[in-house]
Short mmCIF file of C-alpha atoms in Angstrom, two decimals:
data_model
loop_
_atom_site.label_atom_id
_atom_site.label_comp_id
_atom_site.label_asym_id
_atom_site.label_seq_id
_atom_site.Cartn_x
_atom_site.Cartn_y
_atom_site.Cartn_z
CA UNK A 978 -2.35 -9.57 23.55
CA UNK A 979 -2.27 -13.36 23.32
CA UNK A 980 -1.95 -14.65 19.78
CA UNK A 981 -3.46 -18.02 18.86
CA UNK A 982 -2.95 -19.89 15.60
CA UNK A 983 -5.90 -19.80 13.22
CA UNK A 984 -6.15 -21.71 9.93
CA UNK A 985 -5.90 -19.86 6.65
CA UNK A 986 -9.27 -19.31 5.03
CA UNK A 987 -10.38 -18.29 1.55
CA UNK A 988 -11.27 -14.60 1.05
CA UNK A 989 -14.16 -13.70 3.34
CA UNK A 990 -17.47 -12.42 1.98
CA UNK A 991 -18.19 -8.67 1.88
CA UNK A 992 -18.82 -7.03 5.26
CA UNK A 993 -22.54 -6.72 4.58
CA UNK A 994 -22.91 -10.52 4.64
CA UNK A 995 -20.97 -11.09 7.85
CA UNK A 996 -22.48 -11.29 11.31
CA UNK A 997 -19.76 -10.49 13.83
CA UNK A 998 -19.67 -7.99 16.66
CA UNK A 999 -16.13 -8.95 17.71
CA UNK A 1000 -14.11 -5.87 18.64
CA UNK A 1001 -10.78 -5.55 16.81
CA UNK A 1002 -7.93 -3.35 17.99
CA UNK A 1003 -6.80 -1.54 14.82
CA UNK A 1004 -3.30 -0.87 16.15
CA UNK A 1005 -2.85 -4.59 16.73
CA UNK A 1006 -4.12 -5.31 13.23
CA UNK A 1007 -1.77 -2.67 11.80
CA UNK A 1008 1.16 -4.15 13.73
CA UNK A 1009 0.29 -7.58 12.36
CA UNK A 1010 0.19 -6.23 8.81
CA UNK A 1011 3.62 -4.61 9.15
CA UNK A 1012 5.23 -7.50 11.03
CA UNK A 1013 3.88 -10.05 8.56
CA UNK A 1014 5.19 -7.97 5.63
CA UNK A 1015 8.67 -8.21 7.16
CA UNK A 1016 8.31 -11.96 7.77
CA UNK A 1017 6.91 -12.52 4.26
CA UNK A 1018 10.08 -11.03 2.77
CA UNK A 1019 11.95 -14.23 3.69
CA UNK A 1020 10.31 -16.63 1.22
CA UNK A 1021 10.43 -13.89 -1.42
CA UNK A 1022 14.20 -13.69 -1.02
CA UNK A 1023 14.79 -17.41 -0.64
CA UNK A 1024 12.39 -19.33 -2.92
CA UNK A 1025 13.22 -20.04 -6.55
CA UNK A 1026 11.71 -17.64 -9.06
CA UNK A 1027 10.36 -20.29 -11.43
CA UNK A 1028 6.93 -19.12 -12.51
CA UNK A 1029 3.72 -20.44 -13.96
CA UNK A 1030 0.77 -18.70 -15.56
CA UNK A 1031 -2.51 -18.08 -13.73
CA UNK A 1032 -5.91 -18.33 -15.39
CA UNK A 1033 -5.91 -14.58 -16.02
CA UNK A 1034 -2.62 -14.85 -17.92
CA UNK A 1035 -0.45 -13.20 -15.26
CA UNK A 1036 2.66 -14.92 -13.84
CA UNK A 1037 2.87 -16.33 -10.31
CA UNK A 1038 5.56 -18.06 -8.26
CA UNK A 1039 5.55 -20.12 -5.08
CA UNK A 1040 6.93 -17.04 -3.31
CA UNK A 1041 3.62 -15.24 -3.99
CA UNK A 1042 1.60 -17.93 -2.25
CA UNK A 1043 4.05 -18.45 0.61
CA UNK A 1044 4.15 -14.72 1.37
CA UNK A 1045 0.36 -14.43 1.35
CA UNK A 1046 0.07 -17.38 3.73
CA UNK A 1047 2.39 -15.69 6.25
CA UNK A 1048 0.48 -12.40 6.10
CA UNK A 1049 -2.96 -13.99 6.39
CA UNK A 1050 -1.89 -16.22 9.28
CA UNK A 1051 -0.69 -13.30 11.39
CA UNK A 1052 -3.73 -11.16 10.58
CA UNK A 1053 -6.02 -14.05 11.57
CA UNK A 1054 -4.28 -14.25 14.94
CA UNK A 1055 -5.57 -10.76 15.67
CA UNK A 1056 -9.06 -11.59 14.40
CA UNK A 1057 -10.49 -14.58 12.58
CA UNK A 1058 -13.60 -12.56 11.66
CA UNK A 1059 -12.18 -9.80 9.49
CA UNK A 1060 -12.57 -9.87 5.71
CA UNK A 1061 -9.29 -10.57 3.90
CA UNK A 1062 -8.94 -10.20 0.13
CA UNK A 1063 -5.61 -11.46 -1.19
CA UNK A 1064 -4.54 -11.52 -4.82
CA UNK A 1065 -3.57 -15.18 -4.81
CA UNK A 1066 -6.08 -18.02 -4.70
CA UNK A 1067 -6.12 -20.67 -1.99
CA UNK A 1068 -4.51 -23.08 -4.48
CA UNK A 1069 -1.53 -20.75 -4.97
CA UNK A 1070 -1.22 -20.21 -1.22
CA UNK A 1071 -1.15 -23.96 -0.61
CA UNK A 1072 1.46 -24.47 -3.34
CA UNK A 1073 3.68 -21.77 -1.87
CA UNK A 1074 3.26 -23.15 1.65
CA UNK A 1075 4.28 -26.61 0.47
CA UNK A 1076 7.42 -25.23 -1.17
CA UNK A 1077 8.53 -23.35 1.92
CA UNK A 1078 7.82 -26.37 4.15
CA UNK A 1079 9.95 -28.55 1.90
CA UNK A 1080 12.76 -25.99 1.87
CA UNK A 1081 13.00 -25.53 5.62
CA UNK A 1082 11.69 -28.76 7.14
CA UNK A 1083 12.33 -31.62 4.71
CA UNK A 1084 14.53 -34.23 6.36
CA UNK A 1085 14.34 -32.56 9.78
CA UNK A 1086 13.37 -34.93 12.58
CA UNK A 1087 10.10 -34.17 14.43
CA UNK A 1088 11.81 -33.00 17.62
CA UNK A 1089 14.00 -30.44 15.87
CA UNK A 1090 11.04 -29.35 13.78
CA UNK A 1091 8.92 -28.66 16.86
CA UNK A 1092 11.77 -26.70 18.42
CA UNK A 1093 12.25 -24.70 15.22
CA UNK A 1094 8.55 -23.87 15.04
CA UNK A 1095 8.56 -22.74 18.67
CA UNK A 1096 11.58 -20.50 18.06
CA UNK A 1097 9.93 -18.93 15.01
CA UNK A 1098 6.73 -18.32 17.00
CA UNK A 1099 8.73 -16.55 19.74
CA UNK A 1100 10.56 -14.45 17.15
CA UNK A 1101 7.23 -13.52 15.58
CA UNK A 1102 5.81 -12.48 18.96
CA UNK A 1103 8.81 -10.24 19.73
CA UNK A 1104 8.65 -8.63 16.29
CA UNK A 1105 4.92 -8.02 16.64
CA UNK A 1106 5.30 -6.44 20.08
CA UNK A 1107 8.14 -4.15 18.99
CA UNK A 1108 6.17 -2.89 16.02
CA UNK A 1109 2.97 -2.53 18.06
CA UNK A 1110 4.88 -0.34 20.54
CA UNK A 1111 6.24 1.75 17.65
CA UNK A 1112 2.76 2.32 16.23
CA UNK A 1113 1.31 3.22 19.62
CA UNK A 1114 4.06 5.78 20.13
CA UNK A 1115 3.41 7.29 16.67
CA UNK A 1116 -0.30 7.70 17.40
CA UNK A 1117 0.34 9.08 20.87
CA UNK A 1118 2.68 11.80 19.57
CA UNK A 1119 0.21 12.93 16.91
CA UNK A 1120 -2.62 13.00 19.44
CA UNK A 1121 -0.55 15.13 21.83
CA UNK A 1122 0.50 17.47 19.01
CA UNK A 1123 -3.12 17.98 17.91
CA UNK A 1124 -3.91 19.25 21.42
CA UNK A 1125 -1.30 22.02 21.06
CA UNK A 1126 -1.26 23.08 17.42
CA UNK A 1127 -3.54 23.09 14.40
CA UNK A 1128 -3.02 20.12 12.07
CA UNK A 1129 -4.80 19.16 8.82
CA UNK A 1130 -8.38 17.98 9.16
CA UNK A 1131 -9.00 14.22 9.03
CA UNK A 1132 -5.35 13.52 9.90
CA UNK A 1133 -6.23 11.05 12.63
CA UNK A 1134 -8.85 8.28 12.59
CA UNK A 1135 -10.56 8.62 15.96
CA UNK A 1136 -11.50 5.01 16.74
CA UNK A 1137 -8.89 2.52 17.92
CA UNK A 1138 -11.31 -0.40 18.16
CA UNK A 1139 -14.08 -1.30 15.72
CA UNK A 1140 -16.24 -4.34 15.08
CA UNK A 1141 -14.78 -6.95 12.74
CA UNK A 1142 -17.53 -6.66 10.12
CA UNK A 1143 -16.41 -3.09 9.36
CA UNK A 1144 -12.89 -4.18 8.39
CA UNK A 1145 -11.41 -5.37 5.10
CA UNK A 1146 -7.73 -6.07 4.43
CA UNK A 1147 -6.33 -6.15 0.89
CA UNK A 1148 -3.08 -7.99 0.20
CA UNK A 1149 -0.73 -8.20 -2.75
CA UNK A 1150 1.99 -10.50 -1.38
CA UNK A 1151 4.41 -9.97 -4.26
CA UNK A 1152 3.79 -7.07 -6.60
CA UNK A 1153 6.08 -6.97 -9.62
CA UNK A 1154 6.25 -10.72 -10.24
CA UNK A 1155 7.48 -10.31 -13.83
CA UNK A 1156 10.38 -8.16 -12.66
CA UNK A 1157 11.04 -10.60 -9.80
CA UNK A 1158 11.42 -13.46 -12.27
CA UNK A 1159 13.97 -11.43 -14.24
CA UNK A 1160 16.03 -10.57 -11.17
CA UNK A 1161 14.94 -6.91 -11.16
CA UNK A 1162 14.35 -6.77 -7.42
CA UNK A 1163 14.18 -3.00 -6.95
CA UNK A 1164 10.52 -2.80 -7.97
CA UNK A 1165 9.38 -5.89 -6.04
CA UNK A 1166 7.03 -4.96 -3.19
CA UNK A 1167 4.53 -6.40 -0.73
CA UNK A 1168 1.32 -4.43 -0.21
CA UNK A 1169 -1.18 -4.51 2.66
CA UNK A 1170 -4.05 -2.05 3.10
CA UNK A 1171 -6.53 -1.91 6.00
CA UNK A 1172 -9.98 -0.54 5.21
CA UNK A 1173 -12.66 0.52 7.73
CA UNK A 1174 -16.13 1.35 6.40
CA UNK A 1175 -14.74 1.56 2.85
CA UNK A 1176 -12.11 4.10 3.95
CA UNK A 1177 -8.38 3.20 3.96
CA UNK A 1178 -6.85 3.88 7.40
CA UNK A 1179 -3.49 2.09 7.25
CA UNK A 1180 -1.15 0.87 4.54
CA UNK A 1181 2.17 -0.96 4.30
CA UNK A 1182 4.55 -1.11 1.34
CA UNK A 1183 7.46 -3.47 1.92
CA UNK A 1184 10.55 -3.91 -0.21
CA UNK A 1185 11.97 -7.38 0.50
CA UNK A 1186 15.31 -6.55 -1.13
CA UNK A 1187 15.68 -3.03 0.31
CA UNK A 1188 14.98 0.28 -1.35
CA UNK A 1189 16.49 3.60 -2.37
CA UNK A 1190 15.63 6.55 -0.16
CA UNK A 1191 14.43 4.50 2.84
CA UNK A 1192 16.39 4.77 6.07
CA UNK A 1193 17.80 1.36 6.99
CA UNK A 1194 16.77 -0.11 10.33
CA UNK A 1195 17.35 -3.25 12.34
CA UNK A 1196 14.59 -4.97 10.40
CA UNK A 1197 15.48 -7.22 7.48
CA UNK A 1198 12.95 -5.65 5.09
CA UNK A 1199 12.66 -2.00 4.05
CA UNK A 1200 9.12 -0.67 4.39
CA UNK A 1201 7.02 2.44 4.65
CA UNK A 1202 3.74 2.47 6.54
CA UNK A 1203 1.11 4.85 7.79
CA UNK A 1204 -2.35 6.27 7.44
CA UNK A 1205 -4.93 8.14 9.48
CA UNK A 1206 -4.71 5.42 12.14
CA UNK A 1207 -1.36 6.88 13.27
CA UNK A 1208 -1.54 10.31 11.64
CA UNK A 1209 1.42 10.15 9.27
CA UNK A 1210 3.68 8.11 6.99
CA UNK A 1211 6.93 6.59 8.25
CA UNK A 1212 9.74 4.20 7.39
CA UNK A 1213 9.79 1.14 9.61
CA UNK A 1214 12.09 1.72 12.55
CA UNK A 1215 13.02 5.10 11.09
CA UNK A 1216 11.80 8.64 10.50
CA UNK A 1217 8.62 10.24 9.24
CA UNK A 1218 8.57 10.74 5.47
CA UNK A 1219 9.36 14.26 4.24
CA UNK A 1220 6.06 14.73 2.39
CA UNK A 1221 4.14 13.65 5.48
CA UNK A 1222 5.95 16.28 7.56
CA UNK A 1223 5.42 18.96 4.91
CA UNK A 1224 1.66 18.41 4.87
CA UNK A 1225 1.44 18.77 8.65
CA UNK A 1226 3.37 22.01 8.37
CA UNK A 1227 0.97 23.25 5.67
CA UNK A 1228 3.77 23.30 3.12
CA UNK A 1229 2.20 21.03 0.53
CA UNK A 1230 3.30 21.59 -3.11
CA UNK A 1231 -0.06 23.02 -4.18
CA UNK A 1232 -0.43 23.92 -7.86
CA UNK A 1233 0.90 27.38 -8.67
CA UNK A 1234 -1.36 27.87 -11.66
CA UNK A 1235 -4.86 26.46 -12.13
CA UNK A 1236 -6.53 25.57 -15.41
CA UNK A 1237 -8.45 28.84 -15.43
CA UNK A 1238 -5.16 30.75 -15.38
CA UNK A 1239 -5.46 32.05 -11.82
CA UNK A 1240 -2.45 31.81 -9.53
CA UNK A 1241 -2.46 30.31 -6.03
CA UNK A 1242 -0.65 32.85 -3.85
CA UNK A 1243 -1.05 31.15 -0.47
CA UNK A 1244 1.74 32.55 1.72
CA UNK A 1245 1.89 29.34 3.77
CA UNK A 1246 2.80 27.20 0.78
CA UNK A 1247 6.46 26.35 0.29
CA UNK A 1248 8.08 27.91 -2.79
CA UNK A 1249 8.54 24.91 -5.07
CA UNK A 1250 9.50 24.61 -8.74
CA UNK A 1251 6.38 22.83 -10.02
CA UNK A 1252 8.03 22.02 -13.33
CA UNK A 1253 10.32 19.60 -11.50
CA UNK A 1254 7.34 17.42 -10.64
CA UNK A 1255 7.01 14.44 -12.94
CA UNK A 1256 4.49 11.75 -13.79
CA UNK A 1257 5.27 8.04 -13.45
CA UNK A 1258 3.96 5.18 -15.59
CA UNK A 1259 4.97 1.79 -16.96
CA UNK A 1260 6.91 2.23 -20.20
CA UNK A 1261 4.49 0.01 -22.13
CA UNK A 1262 1.53 2.18 -21.06
CA UNK A 1263 2.97 5.65 -21.56
CA UNK A 1264 1.26 6.60 -24.83
CA UNK A 1265 -2.21 7.74 -25.84
CA UNK A 1266 -4.38 9.38 -23.20
CA UNK A 1267 -1.59 9.24 -20.60
CA UNK A 1268 0.78 11.23 -22.78
CA UNK A 1269 -1.98 13.68 -23.77
CA UNK A 1270 -2.76 14.44 -20.15
CA UNK A 1271 0.89 14.90 -19.21
CA UNK A 1272 1.46 17.23 -22.16
CA UNK A 1273 -1.60 19.28 -21.24
CA UNK A 1274 -0.54 19.63 -17.60
CA UNK A 1275 2.98 20.52 -18.68
CA UNK A 1276 1.73 23.24 -21.03
CA UNK A 1277 -0.04 24.83 -18.04
CA UNK A 1278 3.12 24.82 -15.94
CA UNK A 1279 1.84 22.19 -13.53
CA UNK A 1280 4.12 19.29 -14.41
CA UNK A 1281 7.31 18.45 -16.27
CA UNK A 1282 6.74 17.01 -19.73
CA UNK A 1283 9.18 14.15 -19.18
CA UNK A 1284 7.78 10.84 -17.90
CA UNK A 1285 9.54 8.55 -15.44
CA UNK A 1286 9.08 4.90 -16.42
CA UNK A 1287 8.53 2.65 -13.40
CA UNK A 1288 7.39 -0.97 -13.17
CA UNK A 1289 4.99 -2.26 -10.53
CA UNK A 1290 2.07 -0.61 -8.71
CA UNK A 1291 3.75 -0.85 -5.32
CA UNK A 1292 7.03 0.63 -6.52
CA UNK A 1293 5.18 3.46 -8.26
CA UNK A 1294 3.49 4.27 -4.96
CA UNK A 1295 6.78 4.10 -3.09
CA UNK A 1296 8.23 6.64 -5.53
CA UNK A 1297 5.19 8.92 -5.09
CA UNK A 1298 5.62 8.82 -1.32
CA UNK A 1299 9.35 9.54 -1.33
CA UNK A 1300 9.46 11.92 -4.31
CA UNK A 1301 13.20 11.40 -4.67
CA UNK A 1302 13.21 12.43 -8.33
CA UNK A 1303 10.12 14.62 -8.26
CA UNK A 1304 7.63 11.77 -8.75
CA UNK A 1305 4.22 13.35 -8.22
CA UNK A 1306 1.50 11.83 -10.43
CA UNK A 1307 0.43 8.33 -11.49
CA UNK A 1308 -2.24 8.77 -14.15
CA UNK A 1309 -3.68 5.57 -15.60
CA UNK A 1310 -7.37 5.93 -16.57
CA UNK A 1311 -7.79 2.34 -17.80
CA UNK A 1312 -8.20 -1.19 -16.43
CA UNK A 1313 -4.95 -2.87 -15.42
CA UNK A 1314 -4.76 -2.54 -11.64
CA UNK A 1315 -6.79 -4.14 -8.84
CA UNK A 1316 -7.85 -3.06 -5.37
CA UNK A 1317 -4.97 -4.96 -3.71
CA UNK A 1318 -2.58 -2.89 -5.86
CA UNK A 1319 -3.76 0.45 -4.55
CA UNK A 1320 -5.33 0.04 -1.07
CA UNK A 1321 -2.04 0.71 0.75
CA UNK A 1322 -1.31 3.67 -1.54
CA UNK A 1323 -4.75 5.14 -0.85
CA UNK A 1324 -4.17 5.00 2.92
CA UNK A 1325 -0.68 6.51 2.76
CA UNK A 1326 -1.41 9.35 0.33
CA UNK A 1327 -4.22 10.60 2.60
CA UNK A 1328 -1.73 11.60 5.32
CA UNK A 1329 0.63 13.55 3.08
CA UNK A 1330 -1.76 15.81 1.21
CA UNK A 1331 -2.23 13.37 -1.66
CA UNK A 1332 -5.22 11.76 -3.29
CA UNK A 1333 -6.11 8.51 -5.07
CA UNK A 1334 -9.32 7.99 -7.04
CA UNK A 1335 -10.66 6.54 -10.26
CA UNK A 1336 -10.47 8.59 -13.48
CA UNK A 1337 -13.70 10.43 -12.61
CA UNK A 1338 -12.41 11.53 -9.19
CA UNK A 1339 -14.53 9.03 -7.24
CA UNK A 1340 -13.21 7.20 -4.18
CA UNK A 1341 -12.42 3.53 -4.73
CA UNK A 1342 -15.06 0.97 -3.78
CA UNK A 1343 -13.44 -1.55 -1.44
CA UNK A 1344 -16.64 -3.50 -0.86
CA UNK A 1345 -16.13 -5.39 -4.12
CA UNK A 1346 -15.49 -9.11 -4.05
CA UNK A 1347 -12.29 -10.78 -5.30
CA UNK A 1348 -13.71 -11.51 -8.76
CA UNK A 1349 -14.66 -7.84 -9.28
CA UNK A 1350 -11.54 -6.27 -7.77
CA UNK A 1351 -10.09 -4.91 -11.03
CA UNK A 1352 -10.20 -1.11 -11.26
CA UNK A 1353 -12.17 -0.84 -14.49
CA UNK A 1354 -12.24 2.98 -14.33
CA UNK A 1355 -8.51 3.20 -13.82
CA UNK A 1356 -6.70 5.15 -11.13
CA UNK A 1357 -5.31 8.64 -10.62
CA UNK A 1358 -2.86 8.91 -7.73
CA UNK A 1359 -1.05 12.08 -6.78
CA UNK A 1360 1.13 13.31 -3.94
CA UNK A 1361 -0.73 16.65 -4.10
CA UNK A 1362 -4.53 16.70 -3.90
CA UNK A 1363 -4.68 20.05 -5.73
CA UNK A 1364 -2.75 18.66 -8.71
CA UNK A 1365 -5.02 15.61 -8.58
CA UNK A 1366 -8.07 17.86 -8.83
CA UNK A 1367 -6.62 19.70 -11.82
CA UNK A 1368 -5.82 16.39 -13.52
CA UNK A 1369 -9.38 15.09 -13.04
CA UNK A 1370 -10.84 18.38 -14.25
CA UNK A 1371 -8.66 18.32 -17.36
CA UNK A 1372 -9.59 14.71 -18.13
CA UNK A 1373 -13.30 15.48 -17.89
CA UNK A 1374 -13.10 18.63 -20.01
CA UNK A 1375 -11.04 17.08 -22.80
CA UNK A 1376 -13.04 13.82 -23.04
CA UNK A 1377 -10.05 11.84 -24.28
CA UNK A 1378 -10.51 8.37 -25.74
CA UNK A 1379 -9.45 5.87 -23.07
CA UNK A 1380 -8.94 3.11 -25.64
CA UNK A 1381 -5.94 4.86 -27.15
CA UNK A 1382 -2.81 3.01 -26.03
#
């Protein structure tokens, strides 16, 4: 594939208003999303963490804008017609781009600058090609396996090429900005989710400063990626995630006891201590309806009563995917997250037996525009779709007051 530079544009209108029949290779788009996440980790690590306040009251730094610019630029090289919805406004992107230009190019003579830009472009091309090859190999192996053995339904998205108007990409270039400003880098992530026909097919969660439980590779940024586009969830340059493998082997931690008191005695299900599974939530949001739900699930033997306090939507998702400390449920039935916070999570959980929805169990609506991207009906994300179903059922039956903090 030949990549050509395209200018950064504001978020595109919803797919229904676009008129483009351009074919887009989804594996190329996925490779661009993963490669750009790795490249975007550089300004996040190098730019100063001085922040300012956006109109919605949330903090932002130049690293946010610079990272989004890098991701959008590489995605646009694959297709200039796809719809991209990034958290940061064009003003923030321009501010971040200016800061990174000043940092790397101020005082450099034009000849050296041109040479430096050419070298970066070559490096980008090599990175893209290496990752594209990795994704193609992942998809090929799953396809070959499906011809020999029975795998979960809907594991693999059939189409490799679709028209541009069917695609949306959601980006959170720097999730966990408040923690980033304080030097708490563990929970800082970059999130990219690819949506086709309102269905997430590929997601990337990058950790610019590295992460616990992720196999290190030759790449400078730790990341997990996956979705139905490649039939699994993996660490970049590394192995398939344990929960992804378990689901393929029909050893998903399905609930032992349902709300009606019946026991699931499926012989194919791995024998797991369900009381070791724990819910995750931000410490400031752990009371009220969240605590009520956790207590109710714990009393039924479906979940441990203890909460794990975690900051940042992306880091919460990373913990759900890895399950290092039994992280299994993110229950937050209130406003406070946006579509760019959860699109990658939605894609990844689908290929490891998990589920993400709003508090009523409905799939997320990714056709919304930037101004309406907040998840007003909250989110319920779980590494086990059966536990997710029990959680939704419990919430509906109890009719808890969402306004309780």
